[in-house]
Short mmCIF file of C-alpha atoms in Angstrom, two decimals:
data_model
loop_
_atom_site.label_atom_id
_atom_site.label_comp_id
_atom_site.label_asym_id
_atom_site.label_seq_id
_atom_site.Cartn_x
_atom_site.Cartn_y
_atom_site.Cartn_z
CA VAL A 258 83.03 3.06 -98.28
CA LYS A 259 81.25 2.36 -101.58
CA ASN A 260 84.56 1.49 -103.27
CA LEU A 261 85.78 -0.88 -100.59
CA MET A 262 85.68 -4.63 -101.26
CA PRO A 263 84.21 -6.30 -98.15
CA ASP A 264 85.66 -9.73 -98.97
CA ARG A 265 89.15 -8.23 -98.61
CA VAL A 266 88.57 -5.47 -96.07
CA VAL A 267 86.75 -7.52 -93.41
CA PRO A 268 89.46 -10.21 -93.03
CA PHE A 269 92.13 -7.49 -93.00
CA LEU A 270 90.39 -5.51 -90.25
CA ALA A 271 89.83 -8.68 -88.22
CA GLU A 272 93.56 -9.36 -88.31
CA THR A 273 94.46 -5.83 -87.26
CA CYS A 274 92.19 -5.85 -84.20
CA ASP A 275 94.50 -5.37 -81.22
CA PHE A 276 92.69 -5.00 -77.90
CA ASN A 277 95.79 -3.42 -76.37
CA ASN A 278 95.74 -0.57 -78.88
CA LEU A 279 92.55 1.37 -78.19
CA GLU A 280 93.07 3.94 -80.93
CA CYS A 281 93.55 1.17 -83.50
CA CYS A 282 90.39 -0.54 -82.21
CA ARG A 283 88.45 2.72 -82.35
CA GLN A 284 89.37 3.38 -85.99
CA MET A 285 88.79 -0.21 -87.03
CA VAL A 286 85.38 -0.64 -85.41
CA SER A 287 84.21 2.76 -86.66
CA GLY A 288 85.03 1.62 -90.20
CA ILE A 289 83.22 -1.67 -89.72
CA CYS A 290 80.13 0.10 -88.35
CA HIS A 291 79.84 2.13 -91.55
CA LEU A 292 80.85 -0.76 -93.80
CA VAL A 293 78.10 -3.11 -92.58
CA LEU A 294 75.45 -0.71 -93.80
CA ARG A 295 76.11 -2.61 -97.03
CA ASN A 296 74.57 -6.07 -97.26
CA GLU A 297 77.59 -7.75 -98.83
CA ALA A 298 79.72 -6.51 -95.93
CA ARG A 299 77.25 -7.94 -93.41
CA ASN A 300 77.59 -11.31 -95.08
CA GLU A 301 81.39 -11.17 -94.88
CA VAL A 302 81.35 -10.26 -91.17
CA VAL A 303 78.93 -13.08 -90.34
CA LYS A 304 81.08 -15.56 -92.29
CA SER A 305 84.16 -14.41 -90.39
CA ASN A 306 84.05 -15.92 -86.91
CA LYS A 307 87.08 -13.86 -86.00
CA MET A 308 85.37 -10.56 -86.86
CA MET A 309 82.18 -11.46 -84.97
CA ASN A 310 84.25 -12.44 -81.93
CA CYS A 311 86.17 -9.20 -82.31
CA LEU A 312 82.96 -7.11 -82.33
CA LEU A 313 81.60 -8.92 -79.28
CA GLY A 314 84.86 -8.41 -77.45
CA LEU A 315 85.08 -4.72 -78.37
CA SER A 316 81.51 -4.11 -77.22
CA ASN A 317 82.58 -5.19 -73.74
CA LEU A 318 85.41 -2.66 -73.45
CA SER A 319 85.11 0.26 -71.05
CA ASP A 320 85.83 2.76 -73.85
CA ILE A 321 82.41 4.19 -74.70
CA ASP A 322 83.15 5.01 -78.35
CA ILE A 323 84.59 1.58 -79.10
CA SER A 324 81.73 -0.17 -77.33
CA ARG A 325 79.00 1.83 -79.06
CA PHE A 326 80.57 1.37 -82.51
CA ALA A 327 80.86 -2.38 -81.90
CA LEU A 328 77.23 -2.62 -80.78
CA GLY A 329 76.21 -0.35 -83.66
CA SER A 330 77.96 -2.74 -86.06
CA ILE A 331 76.04 -5.70 -84.64
CA ALA A 332 72.79 -3.70 -84.82
CA ASN A 333 73.45 -2.78 -88.47
CA ILE A 334 74.10 -6.43 -89.31
CA GLY A 335 70.83 -7.40 -87.59
CA GLU A 336 68.87 -4.91 -89.71
CA ASP A 337 68.77 -7.74 -92.25
CA SER A 338 66.75 -10.55 -90.64
CA ARG A 339 68.78 -13.16 -92.54
CA TYR A 340 71.73 -12.49 -90.24
CA CYS A 341 69.90 -12.39 -86.91
CA ARG A 342 70.31 -16.13 -86.40
CA ALA A 343 74.10 -15.87 -86.64
CA ILE A 344 74.09 -13.18 -83.92
CA VAL A 345 71.74 -15.09 -81.62
CA ASP A 346 73.87 -18.22 -81.89
CA GLU A 347 76.88 -16.40 -80.40
CA PRO A 348 77.66 -17.66 -76.86
CA ASN A 349 76.19 -15.61 -73.96
CA ILE A 350 74.72 -13.01 -76.34
CA VAL A 351 71.49 -12.59 -74.32
CA ALA A 352 73.23 -12.05 -70.98
CA SER A 353 75.70 -9.65 -72.60
CA LEU A 354 72.97 -7.57 -74.22
CA ILE A 355 71.02 -7.26 -70.97
CA LEU A 356 74.24 -6.09 -69.31
CA TYR A 357 74.67 -3.41 -72.01
CA LEU A 358 71.03 -2.34 -71.71
CA ASN A 359 71.64 -1.59 -68.05
CA ARG A 360 74.76 0.53 -68.63
CA GLU A 361 74.55 4.16 -67.52
CA HIS A 362 75.89 5.56 -70.79
CA VAL A 363 73.10 6.52 -73.20
CA PRO A 364 75.12 5.81 -76.40
CA ILE A 365 75.68 2.22 -75.22
CA VAL A 366 72.02 1.77 -74.30
CA ARG A 367 70.92 3.31 -77.61
CA GLU A 368 72.91 0.83 -79.69
CA SER A 369 72.20 -2.22 -77.52
CA ILE A 370 68.42 -1.68 -77.65
CA ARG A 371 68.76 -1.49 -81.45
CA VAL A 372 70.40 -4.93 -81.39
CA VAL A 373 67.69 -6.32 -79.13
CA VAL A 374 64.87 -4.96 -81.31
CA ASN A 375 66.32 -6.68 -84.37
CA LEU A 376 66.83 -10.00 -82.60
CA LEU A 377 63.31 -9.98 -81.11
CA SER A 378 62.13 -11.07 -84.55
CA LEU A 379 63.22 -14.57 -83.43
CA ASN A 380 60.87 -16.32 -81.00
CA ASP A 381 63.62 -18.30 -79.27
CA PHE A 382 65.52 -15.08 -78.59
CA GLN A 383 62.33 -13.57 -77.13
CA SER A 384 61.95 -16.53 -74.80
CA GLU A 385 65.55 -16.49 -73.60
CA PHE A 386 65.60 -12.69 -73.30
CA LEU A 387 62.49 -12.66 -71.09
CA LYS A 388 63.69 -15.63 -69.07
CA LYS A 389 66.86 -13.71 -68.15
CA GLY A 390 64.91 -10.64 -67.02
CA GLY A 391 65.08 -8.56 -70.17
CA MET A 392 61.59 -7.10 -69.69
CA ALA A 393 62.77 -5.01 -66.73
CA SER A 394 65.45 -3.42 -68.95
CA ILE A 395 62.95 -2.55 -71.67
CA VAL A 396 60.53 -1.05 -69.14
CA ARG A 397 63.32 1.07 -67.69
CA ILE A 398 64.50 2.25 -71.12
CA SER A 399 60.92 3.13 -72.09
CA GLN A 400 61.14 5.84 -69.39
CA SER A 401 64.36 7.31 -70.77
CA HIS A 402 64.70 10.96 -71.77
CA ASP A 403 66.40 9.85 -74.99
CA HIS A 404 63.78 9.73 -77.73
CA GLU A 405 65.60 7.15 -79.83
CA CYS A 406 65.88 4.79 -76.85
CA VAL A 407 62.18 5.22 -76.07
CA CYS A 408 61.15 4.61 -79.68
CA ASN A 409 63.13 1.36 -79.82
CA ALA A 410 61.78 0.28 -76.42
CA ALA A 411 58.26 0.82 -77.79
CA LEU A 412 59.15 -1.22 -80.87
CA ALA A 413 60.53 -3.99 -78.64
CA LEU A 414 57.25 -4.08 -76.69
CA ARG A 415 55.35 -4.16 -79.99
CA LYS A 416 57.35 -7.18 -81.18
CA LEU A 417 56.78 -8.99 -77.89
CA ALA A 418 53.05 -8.21 -78.01
CA ALA A 419 52.85 -9.82 -81.46
CA ASN A 420 53.69 -13.16 -79.81
CA LYS A 421 50.87 -14.49 -77.62
CA ALA A 422 53.39 -16.54 -75.64
CA CYS A 423 54.78 -13.26 -74.25
CA HIS A 424 51.47 -11.78 -73.10
CA ALA A 425 51.58 -13.27 -69.60
CA ILE A 426 54.94 -11.69 -68.80
CA LEU A 427 53.87 -8.39 -70.40
CA PHE A 428 51.11 -8.24 -67.79
CA SER A 429 53.15 -9.50 -64.85
CA ASP A 430 56.33 -7.46 -65.45
CA ASP A 431 54.84 -4.01 -66.15
CA GLY A 432 55.07 -4.38 -69.92
CA VAL A 433 51.40 -3.55 -70.47
CA ALA A 434 51.59 -0.62 -68.04
CA SER A 435 54.54 0.73 -70.04
CA ILE A 436 52.66 0.36 -73.31
CA ILE A 437 49.69 2.24 -71.86
CA ARG A 438 51.99 5.04 -70.72
CA LEU A 439 53.71 5.28 -74.11
CA VAL A 440 50.40 5.70 -75.94
CA ASP A 441 50.52 9.38 -74.95
CA HIS A 442 54.18 9.92 -75.84
CA ILE A 443 55.15 13.03 -77.77
CA GLN A 444 56.64 10.96 -80.63
CA VAL A 445 54.05 9.76 -83.14
CA GLN A 446 56.04 6.62 -83.94
CA VAL A 447 56.09 5.65 -80.26
CA ARG A 448 52.31 6.06 -80.13
CA ILE A 449 51.95 3.92 -83.26
CA HIS A 450 54.11 1.11 -81.83
CA SER A 451 52.14 1.22 -78.57
CA ALA A 452 48.78 1.19 -80.32
CA ALA A 453 49.88 -1.81 -82.40
CA ALA A 454 50.94 -3.62 -79.22
CA LEU A 455 47.56 -2.98 -77.59
CA ARG A 456 45.81 -4.23 -80.73
CA ASP A 457 47.78 -7.50 -80.62
CA ILE A 458 47.24 -8.05 -76.89
CA SER A 459 43.51 -7.35 -77.33
CA SER A 460 43.34 -10.19 -79.85
CA ASN A 461 44.20 -12.75 -77.15
CA ASP A 462 40.99 -14.27 -75.78
CA ASP A 463 42.74 -15.09 -72.50
CA TYR A 464 43.48 -11.43 -71.76
CA LYS A 465 40.57 -9.43 -73.19
CA ILE A 466 39.09 -8.81 -69.76
CA ALA A 467 42.49 -8.06 -68.24
CA ILE A 468 43.40 -5.51 -70.92
CA SER A 469 39.98 -3.86 -70.71
CA ARG A 470 40.62 -3.17 -67.02
CA TYR A 471 43.47 -0.87 -68.07
CA GLY A 472 40.90 1.41 -69.68
CA VAL A 473 41.95 0.37 -73.17
CA VAL A 474 38.50 1.09 -74.66
CA ALA A 475 38.73 4.76 -73.72
CA ILE A 476 42.33 4.76 -74.99
CA ALA A 477 41.23 3.31 -78.33
CA LEU A 478 38.51 5.93 -78.71
CA LYS A 479 41.09 8.63 -78.02
CA LEU A 480 43.51 7.14 -80.54
CA ALA A 481 40.78 6.96 -83.16
CA SER A 482 40.36 10.73 -82.91
CA LYS A 483 44.00 11.35 -83.86
CA PRO A 484 44.81 12.47 -87.43
CA GLU A 485 47.30 9.64 -88.14
CA ILE A 486 45.76 6.83 -90.21
CA GLU A 487 47.90 4.20 -88.48
CA LEU A 488 46.53 5.17 -85.07
CA LYS A 489 42.96 5.02 -86.35
CA VAL A 490 43.57 1.57 -87.86
CA PHE A 491 45.03 0.16 -84.65
CA ALA A 492 42.30 1.82 -82.55
CA MET A 493 39.58 0.16 -84.61
CA GLY A 494 41.52 -3.10 -84.37
CA ILE A 495 41.54 -2.86 -80.57
CA LEU A 496 37.80 -2.23 -80.44
CA ARG A 497 37.09 -4.93 -82.99
CA HIS A 498 39.03 -7.55 -81.01
CA LEU A 499 37.40 -6.56 -77.72
CA SER A 500 33.94 -6.66 -79.32
CA VAL A 501 34.20 -10.46 -79.47
CA THR A 502 33.42 -10.57 -75.73
CA MET A 503 32.16 -7.00 -75.13
CA LYS A 504 29.49 -6.53 -77.83
CA THR A 505 26.89 -4.92 -75.59
CA GLU A 506 29.35 -3.18 -73.26
CA LEU A 507 30.95 -1.32 -76.17
CA MET A 508 27.59 0.12 -77.18
CA ASP A 509 27.68 2.14 -73.94
CA TYR A 510 30.55 4.20 -75.30
CA SER A 511 30.65 6.74 -78.08
CA VAL A 512 31.82 3.92 -80.27
CA VAL A 513 29.44 4.35 -83.19
CA ARG A 514 30.18 8.06 -83.48
CA VAL A 515 33.93 7.39 -83.51
CA LEU A 516 33.44 4.55 -85.98
CA SER A 517 31.40 6.80 -88.26
CA ASP A 518 34.05 9.50 -88.06
CA CYS A 519 36.72 7.01 -89.12
CA VAL A 520 34.69 5.92 -92.15
CA ASP A 521 34.11 9.56 -93.12
CA PHE A 522 37.77 10.48 -92.55
CA SER A 523 39.48 8.42 -95.22
CA GLU A 524 39.02 5.65 -97.77
CA ASN A 525 42.16 3.92 -96.52
CA GLU A 526 41.69 0.21 -97.19
CA ALA A 527 43.15 -0.99 -93.89
CA LEU A 528 40.95 1.43 -91.94
CA PHE A 529 37.85 0.44 -93.92
CA PHE A 530 38.61 -3.24 -93.28
CA GLU A 531 38.82 -2.75 -89.51
CA CYS A 532 35.64 -0.64 -89.51
CA ALA A 533 33.71 -3.22 -91.54
CA LEU A 534 34.88 -6.05 -89.29
CA PHE A 535 33.97 -4.05 -86.20
CA VAL A 536 30.42 -3.28 -87.38
CA ALA A 537 29.93 -6.91 -88.43
CA SER A 538 31.05 -8.07 -84.97
CA LEU A 539 28.78 -5.63 -83.12
CA ALA A 540 25.84 -6.54 -85.35
CA GLU A 541 26.05 -10.20 -84.37
CA HIS A 542 24.40 -9.41 -81.02
CA ALA A 543 20.60 -9.09 -81.22
CA GLN A 544 20.52 -6.23 -78.72
CA ASN A 545 22.83 -4.10 -80.90
CA LYS A 546 21.09 -4.48 -84.26
CA VAL A 547 18.28 -1.97 -83.74
CA ALA A 548 20.59 0.44 -81.92
CA LEU A 549 23.10 0.42 -84.78
CA VAL A 550 20.35 1.20 -87.29
CA GLN A 551 19.01 4.00 -85.12
CA MET A 552 22.51 5.46 -84.72
CA GLY A 553 22.83 5.85 -88.48
CA ILE A 554 25.43 3.19 -89.17
CA LEU A 555 23.69 2.10 -92.40
CA ARG A 556 24.96 5.10 -94.33
CA ARG A 557 28.53 4.21 -93.32
CA LEU A 558 27.96 0.63 -94.36
CA VAL A 559 26.97 1.88 -97.78
CA THR A 560 30.27 3.75 -97.96
CA LEU A 561 32.18 0.66 -96.89
CA SER A 562 30.29 -1.51 -99.37
CA LYS A 563 31.48 0.69 -102.23
CA SER A 564 35.12 0.03 -101.39
CA LYS A 565 37.26 -1.58 -104.10
CA SER A 566 38.52 -4.08 -101.54
CA ALA A 567 36.86 -7.51 -101.65
CA ARG A 568 37.47 -8.12 -97.96
CA VAL A 569 35.83 -4.80 -97.02
CA LYS A 570 32.83 -5.56 -99.23
CA ARG A 571 32.51 -9.06 -97.76
CA ASN A 572 32.43 -7.88 -94.14
CA SER A 573 30.09 -4.99 -94.98
CA ALA A 574 27.68 -7.49 -96.52
CA ARG A 575 28.00 -9.62 -93.41
CA ALA A 576 27.04 -6.62 -91.24
CA PHE A 577 24.06 -5.82 -93.49
CA ALA A 578 22.88 -9.43 -93.25
CA SER A 579 23.10 -9.44 -89.45
CA MET A 580 21.20 -6.17 -89.02
CA SER A 581 18.52 -7.06 -91.55
CA SER A 582 17.44 -9.90 -89.26
CA ALA A 583 16.44 -7.42 -86.55
CA THR A 584 12.76 -6.95 -85.74
CA VAL A 585 12.43 -3.42 -87.09
CA ASN A 586 10.74 -1.66 -89.95
CA HIS A 587 12.55 -3.25 -92.89
CA ASP A 588 11.79 -0.21 -95.02
CA GLU A 589 14.75 1.37 -93.25
CA PHE A 590 17.01 -1.10 -95.03
CA VAL A 591 15.54 -0.85 -98.52
CA GLY A 592 17.06 2.49 -99.50
CA PRO A 593 20.62 1.74 -98.34
CA ILE A 594 20.63 -1.79 -99.79
CA LEU A 595 19.27 -0.60 -103.16
CA GLU A 596 22.02 2.04 -103.18
CA VAL A 597 24.66 -0.66 -102.76
CA LEU A 598 23.11 -2.89 -105.40
#
């Protein structure tokens, strides 16, 4: 494959595509699927309207191998976001993909969900996909026994959750319920995608109360206890976003202990940033200031303040400033602040 010249091979294969000769189609589309792992080959396929039409036609054949190789080719092309637009602009692409997602053959579903995940990077595709009922397909695939299908379904939900315009349908069409279920999946990557989705949904002021009713605070505390840094970062992000409207309610949980454990666990910059933001947010409420001091958060703020990251230092200082305004014995602040200075 490395020695093939895409500018010559792609037009040749497009010309040899004969839908009446299944074996010829099978060999041709298998070659294309491997060829488009190379970026220059992707470009040639996208430029060739005949080859794109050929792939779309082959994906619709009843032969499972031909169909999965054709869809795999389209998915490989879409791995480079520069070519997603060309795929989305193909006629009836959304309806066709939803049809493939609902096929009973796992190899077809596996490749079609890969295509969908890549194209969900485009907001207009998201809108059209959801409008045509695509959420139901993702929810169904998220319950598959095939781990690759489930992982891509989780990634699809994560991409939709990153767009606030999709949050309403995530709630109404069981998307959020699926994300909650996937948080406990055996695959770490599925849990990471799900945690990221919950973090993004929790950032939407219109749905903070709705998402909290799913028990997401307890879920975040559980995620924060996991050894994976990514899960801890997203867990703190969930709690930080919810703290905007739940400052006093969150103090009823074992939040400070979990927060302290995260600070002690690693000096990861992203984790420190979320922890510093979270403490600063909690400290804005007068009722929390004394409680945070009494729970020993000052020592963790000292740790955060010594971070090399300017944004971590800035939010740690903000938390210190908020808590220092509390009506308490200010001698409690002198030692920690002097240590930072």
